[in-house]
């Protein structure tokens, strides 16, 4: 025994409590002092590291007594709070193993809120608590069981930790394991005897998993190949993302998590698919039975590279999902890799589905290889009956690169049922010769469609649309951020068709890119019917840079409709095309429409004969404006006008009743040659049976080089009533506070 060992032994005998800690310090000081006398060859980092480990060991072993908290060294269901839930068979026992025999009194587990006491097994150096309710767990591969370990089970140190909140464990009737490295297709599929390939695993479990059983396949991280479209049975679920070295650890997400990534690559060549029956690497075909039997969770699917011309190709697809059946896809990534010309490439596709589809926390990618006439969509959905339901949430959707047509979410044929698109990121890339559309809405039933809390970005193209609402009744669009890019023809945040009705648009941020001949418009309601509500949105239109283009925050061109527009911030874009119009709101409506509490502004006009107008009205309707702030931009070109509110009827036979109360209406300055600035104005000799009531408004114009008036009106056979308004004009060669040029038959009060 050398002098260091003897000294330490003596200190151990003499010390306890504070004395023991003092003894450790003295021992370390003596050790360090002695190190000065060691040969240089021994004075290295390894020796210093040894001292560090020795110090840690001494301090750790100083903790004694029954109150010490043992370290958890393993569990059958979770390693730490960053890991994904695992899946087990219904007869499997879950256990927690500690590294000492000290019993953590009161340690138990709650399963869905019910306490299950553990069975204790002790050995010389560890203690295991095992949990199982009776003979088996309840089957649940969709939502999983919620497990909470009590605080008495908590871990301090060790290789794994119990999280403060509950974890999920999915339960299947039967479970087999797949391992691309250690597996063998002649194995049984037990945890100690995994299968090597996915097709063999599906065949193996399908032979025993029949009737009402719900079965699952667990796949370790690694690379797996399939050489043909692989059908998933109705009662089978697939869970990927297991640790290549440990079946009790699992991670699953839509982002890369090496080495947990379970990658399934389709090596097929020359595949063929059609719209009613698209080719899918992983396919759910003709599923029937109870809702939500089939789950895909934590896998990456790479579609085939080669497809025959005219084919419809998708890495994952659902075909003929029957009423009552369901499929859930979560924590999954698809990459369509189609490189053939003249194909339709889709990240995920559903055809003729009457069941329930849940898509959660996925990433769907259409092909990034642009063919000569390629069509690409992030998701394609065709729900055939009113029982069909699709819910898409927390997904990243990339529509790919197309030369023909590109949409983030595309509804085809006549869709029924319930459609919910929530909290997704939807990105549509540029498509120079085609339309780039974030979401299409086309449905036939009163169940409607909800688009909420998404980030929707469309690319440049012939037309760039955020949401294209072509048909249906009851679309709700709320709390989205919608951004469109340049459209050679048009750029529109939300656009509707003649078959669309009853739309509710609220709390969105809508930013629109530059538009061509068909304009740049935040929201356009075109020939639709029913009741529309537009509230609490921030809407910004883009630049119009061609002749006769319209840039407007909102454009309503409807028949027999009713709309309420309230508490929005609405801004028209600037105009650089000849005879271009910039308007906060452009109206050519009939029916009844109410505007209240909005801030409405138009953009700059800097070309000849351009008009910048807060509100441009060409309507035959009942209109009510109250408590709005309405203003135009400025003009700096020849014969360019600014108007806060501009009434421009095309015919003298139109009739309208319009009420203005407590609004602030202002036109901008007009600095171009021969330009005019009017707070409120009409064209000459307007209309028959037009009634305008002005109460409590503040109406003013900016400065102009030609004419400036707070109010400039000219009506035939009409009635105007002004009560308690403040009307003023800017400076110009010709100015009026109020200029009226009424023909016979007009009453002015």
Short mmCIF file of N, CA and C in Angstrom, two decimals, residues 178 218-224 238-243 250-251 257 259-265 297-301 333:
data_model
loop_
_atom_site.label_atom_id
_atom_site.label_comp_id
_atom_site.label_asym_id
_atom_site.label_seq_id
_atom_site.Cartn_x
_atom_site.Cartn_y
_atom_site.Cartn_z
N UNK A 178 -39.17 -4.89 -37.49
CA UNK A 178 -38.41 -4.90 -38.73
C UNK A 178 -37.11 -4.13 -38.52
N UNK A 218 -43.34 -2.34 -36.20
CA UNK A 218 -42.39 -1.39 -35.67
C UNK A 218 -41.11 -1.49 -36.49
N UNK A 219 -40.62 -0.34 -37.01
CA UNK A 219 -39.47 -0.35 -37.91
C UNK A 219 -38.36 0.54 -37.35
N UNK A 220 -37.17 -0.03 -37.28
CA UNK A 220 -36.02 0.74 -36.82
C UNK A 220 -35.60 1.75 -37.88
N UNK A 221 -34.87 2.78 -37.43
CA UNK A 221 -34.29 3.71 -38.36
C UNK A 221 -33.35 3.00 -39.31
N UNK A 222 -33.37 3.42 -40.58
CA UNK A 222 -32.54 2.79 -41.59
C UNK A 222 -33.16 2.93 -42.95
N UNK A 223 -32.57 2.31 -43.95
CA UNK A 223 -33.03 2.39 -45.33
C UNK A 223 -33.72 1.09 -45.75
N UNK A 224 -34.91 1.24 -46.33
CA UNK A 224 -35.71 0.10 -46.75
C UNK A 224 -36.16 0.35 -48.18
N UNK A 238 -48.26 1.18 -39.23
CA UNK A 238 -46.80 1.13 -39.34
C UNK A 238 -46.21 2.29 -38.55
N UNK A 239 -45.29 1.95 -37.63
CA UNK A 239 -44.61 2.94 -36.80
C UNK A 239 -43.11 2.87 -37.09
N UNK A 240 -42.54 3.95 -37.60
CA UNK A 240 -41.11 4.01 -37.82
C UNK A 240 -40.43 4.87 -36.78
N UNK A 241 -39.11 5.07 -36.95
CA UNK A 241 -38.37 5.97 -36.07
C UNK A 241 -37.78 5.34 -34.84
N UNK A 242 -37.72 4.01 -34.76
CA UNK A 242 -37.12 3.37 -33.59
C UNK A 242 -35.60 3.46 -33.66
N UNK A 243 -34.99 3.62 -32.49
CA UNK A 243 -33.54 3.70 -32.38
C UNK A 243 -32.91 2.44 -32.96
N UNK A 250 -37.54 5.93 -29.40
CA UNK A 250 -38.12 6.23 -30.70
C UNK A 250 -38.23 7.73 -30.87
N UNK A 251 -37.92 8.22 -32.07
CA UNK A 251 -38.17 9.61 -32.41
C UNK A 251 -38.90 9.66 -33.74
N UNK A 257 -34.22 13.29 -38.34
CA UNK A 257 -33.83 12.91 -36.99
C UNK A 257 -32.88 11.71 -37.04
N UNK A 259 -30.14 9.10 -36.16
CA UNK A 259 -30.26 7.91 -37.02
C UNK A 259 -31.65 7.25 -36.94
N UNK A 260 -32.65 8.00 -36.45
CA UNK A 260 -33.97 7.42 -36.26
C UNK A 260 -34.78 7.34 -37.56
N UNK A 261 -34.36 8.06 -38.60
CA UNK A 261 -35.14 8.13 -39.83
C UNK A 261 -35.37 6.74 -40.43
N UNK A 262 -36.66 6.41 -40.62
CA UNK A 262 -37.04 5.18 -41.31
C UNK A 262 -37.40 5.56 -42.74
N UNK A 263 -36.53 5.24 -43.69
CA UNK A 263 -36.66 5.72 -45.07
C UNK A 263 -37.05 4.56 -45.97
N UNK A 264 -38.22 4.69 -46.60
CA UNK A 264 -38.73 3.68 -47.53
C UNK A 264 -38.64 4.26 -48.93
N UNK A 265 -37.86 3.65 -49.79
CA UNK A 265 -37.63 4.16 -51.14
C UNK A 265 -38.21 3.20 -52.17
N UNK A 297 -46.97 6.35 -39.06
CA UNK A 297 -46.41 7.25 -38.06
C UNK A 297 -44.89 7.15 -38.09
N UNK A 298 -44.24 8.25 -38.46
CA UNK A 298 -42.79 8.31 -38.34
C UNK A 298 -42.02 7.62 -39.44
N UNK A 299 -42.45 7.80 -40.70
CA UNK A 299 -41.70 7.22 -41.81
C UNK A 299 -41.43 8.28 -42.87
N UNK A 300 -40.46 8.00 -43.73
CA UNK A 300 -40.16 8.84 -44.89
C UNK A 300 -40.34 7.97 -46.12
N UNK A 301 -41.16 8.44 -47.07
CA UNK A 301 -41.44 7.66 -48.27
C UNK A 301 -40.93 8.43 -49.49
N UNK A 333 -42.98 12.00 -43.84
CA UNK A 333 -42.48 12.82 -44.93
C UNK A 333 -42.63 12.07 -46.24
#
